[in-house]
């Protein structure tokens, strides 16, 4: 009879129990993956325990009845098949290709067949039989035994196929963990074939599960360790599940103000302590009918499953924040700005929810700080609309269709003709129709699509200039192109090189418009970028001057050639603001910059701009933005110069 080595399995069992205890001690967000992982843990523990027990029992046939011997062995072999099935179910869930009961039925089919074989095994002995020897019972494999390994192998291979097929839906680490999991188990089976007396499958299972625990199932990865509230990853996971089921959600956003002040006055430790108190409180307030998540910094999101719980929580939280919080002897007031939904909404993704909350808070400044207010339906609509616009942008960027340029001529007062123009982007989508840049540019900036868009505009603008060289003999000199502030978050050296390559030969015919706000927020990066382009004769204009609160001294340090004064400056009828416009034009003239007054809609405004000494004017009074053909016709109408 074989003398089995069970020590490795015993160690594996202890190891797995430690992992299990750890898993259950940490607060977990209730996801299907977590439940599945818990089931995997239980089954693995049972599997290893049964392996050890059955080996042990075999040596004491006098004490252990034969039926118990059959029962432990059969249970062990059953779990050997159930475990790979569970792994496959886990993987299907992870990849979000789990489609309910039918798949479960399908998956259980092989298990069911094996189960029947096991149940009848004591009579048929087709899988294994227990044969008495002098030193105990000996387990002898039957004709159907290899089926066990084949079934395991099929399920494990199926997991690999699913993971590889849907690898773009999961994180890399998840893919590698599952691949390694399967490899380790396969290896252990191979070793088992060559060393049948050394029990190793439990070791492989235990090692693989521990790996899973650390890479993808560690509940701590879903928690914010300071506040003790589930983090953004958990929110993402949670919403992924909820949105797949199209469930309506009641959301409440809570932004806690005052923590930063506590950090700076009382130190980070006190700040963290208070975050913990607030986090614990939010978790408790949620009870069983809601869940709290930390979106970012001091912003929390509570998702409730029903109306009653939703309103109770809002009430509870807003009341709690009227009272102070204690750290040691200190009594501290925190200010919660609360925004809640008034009806359950289905969200198509976690971004959908976070976009809505971002929008809700974008409006919560000044007096709105510390208030509790519903998220109006208009905001919900706007958030939805932004999502559709984002989709439309993606379609246009992917297909290369939908974008076009318009050209708004800019009138030179001195030369009495159109000397330059601004390239303005238009988007026409098959579903949404024509979308204004005032709407899609901010969306593109938020979603990071703006860089690609600016690139598309530059390509179209260069192609236009190369195609219509005749314009330059009719007094046209310069095309102004908008550059988004988002450009300056990236490596501006690479950006400058890329732009220079695109505009090769057209450098002196291009002027980039950078908004006043972007210019002062990214001064260092911008300065470097401008220097590189200016060395090659490209010009720069400050756009929308007068809309922000730019530091003029800082602006003056940047090598701008043109200042475009925002249309709000000319639109005003107030005498004092007119004086400001006059002074601004003078100031730029002294600094050596040309000025363009934007948004000139009437003759009076045009005359005023001239009187104040502006060099150029742009606006509907002179021309609307024109299509390529219209623009070329308009310029070529001018006397050749
Ligand atoms: P902007 O850079 O200030 O562009 C001028 C905007 O004022 C244009 O709006 C133009 O059509 C409009 N406009 C011109 N004259 C008048 C007027 O007399 N009265 C009034 N009320 N408006 C006038 P548009 O084309 O809708 O563009 C809106 C904004 O979208 C632009 O403001 C610019 O910030 C952004 N944008 C447009 N195209 C691009 C682009 O290619 N790239 C980037 N990054 N942003 C762009
Ligand atoms: Ca502009
Ligand atoms: Ca402008």
PDB file of C-alpha atoms and ligand atoms in Angstrom, residues 422 424 482 513 515 542-545 547 564-567 598-599 618, ligand 3:
ATOM      1  CA  UNK A 422     -10.122  82.284 -36.715  1.00  0.00           C
ATOM      2  CA  UNK A 424     -13.654  77.380 -35.480  1.00  0.00           C
ATOM      3  CA  UNK A 482      -7.440  77.608 -30.701  1.00  0.00           C
ATOM      4  CA  UNK A 513      -4.920  81.300 -29.373  1.00  0.00           C
ATOM      5  CA  UNK A 515      -7.049  81.550 -23.210  1.00  0.00           C
ATOM      6  CA  UNK A 542      -4.215  85.719 -25.618  1.00  0.00           C
ATOM      7  CA  UNK A 543      -7.812  84.627 -26.102  1.00  0.00           C
ATOM      8  CA  UNK A 544     -10.925  85.740 -24.197  1.00  0.00           C
ATOM      9  CA  UNK A 545      -9.074  88.442 -22.323  1.00  0.00           C
ATOM     10  CA  UNK A 547     -13.133  86.714 -18.671  1.00  0.00           C
ATOM     11  CA  UNK A 564      -8.162  89.187 -28.181  1.00  0.00           C
ATOM     12  CA  UNK A 565     -10.581  91.024 -25.938  1.00  0.00           C
ATOM     13  CA  UNK A 566     -13.573  88.959 -24.955  1.00  0.00           C
ATOM     14  CA  UNK A 567     -16.914  89.947 -26.403  1.00  0.00           C
ATOM     15  CA  UNK A 598     -14.213  90.071 -30.357  1.00  0.00           C
ATOM     16  CA  UNK A 599     -17.986  89.835 -30.651  1.00  0.00           C
ATOM     17  CA  UNK A 618     -14.069  90.166 -35.200  1.00  0.00           C
TER      18      UNK A 618
HETATM   19 CA1  LIG B   3     -12.350  84.340 -27.939  1.00  0.00          CA
END
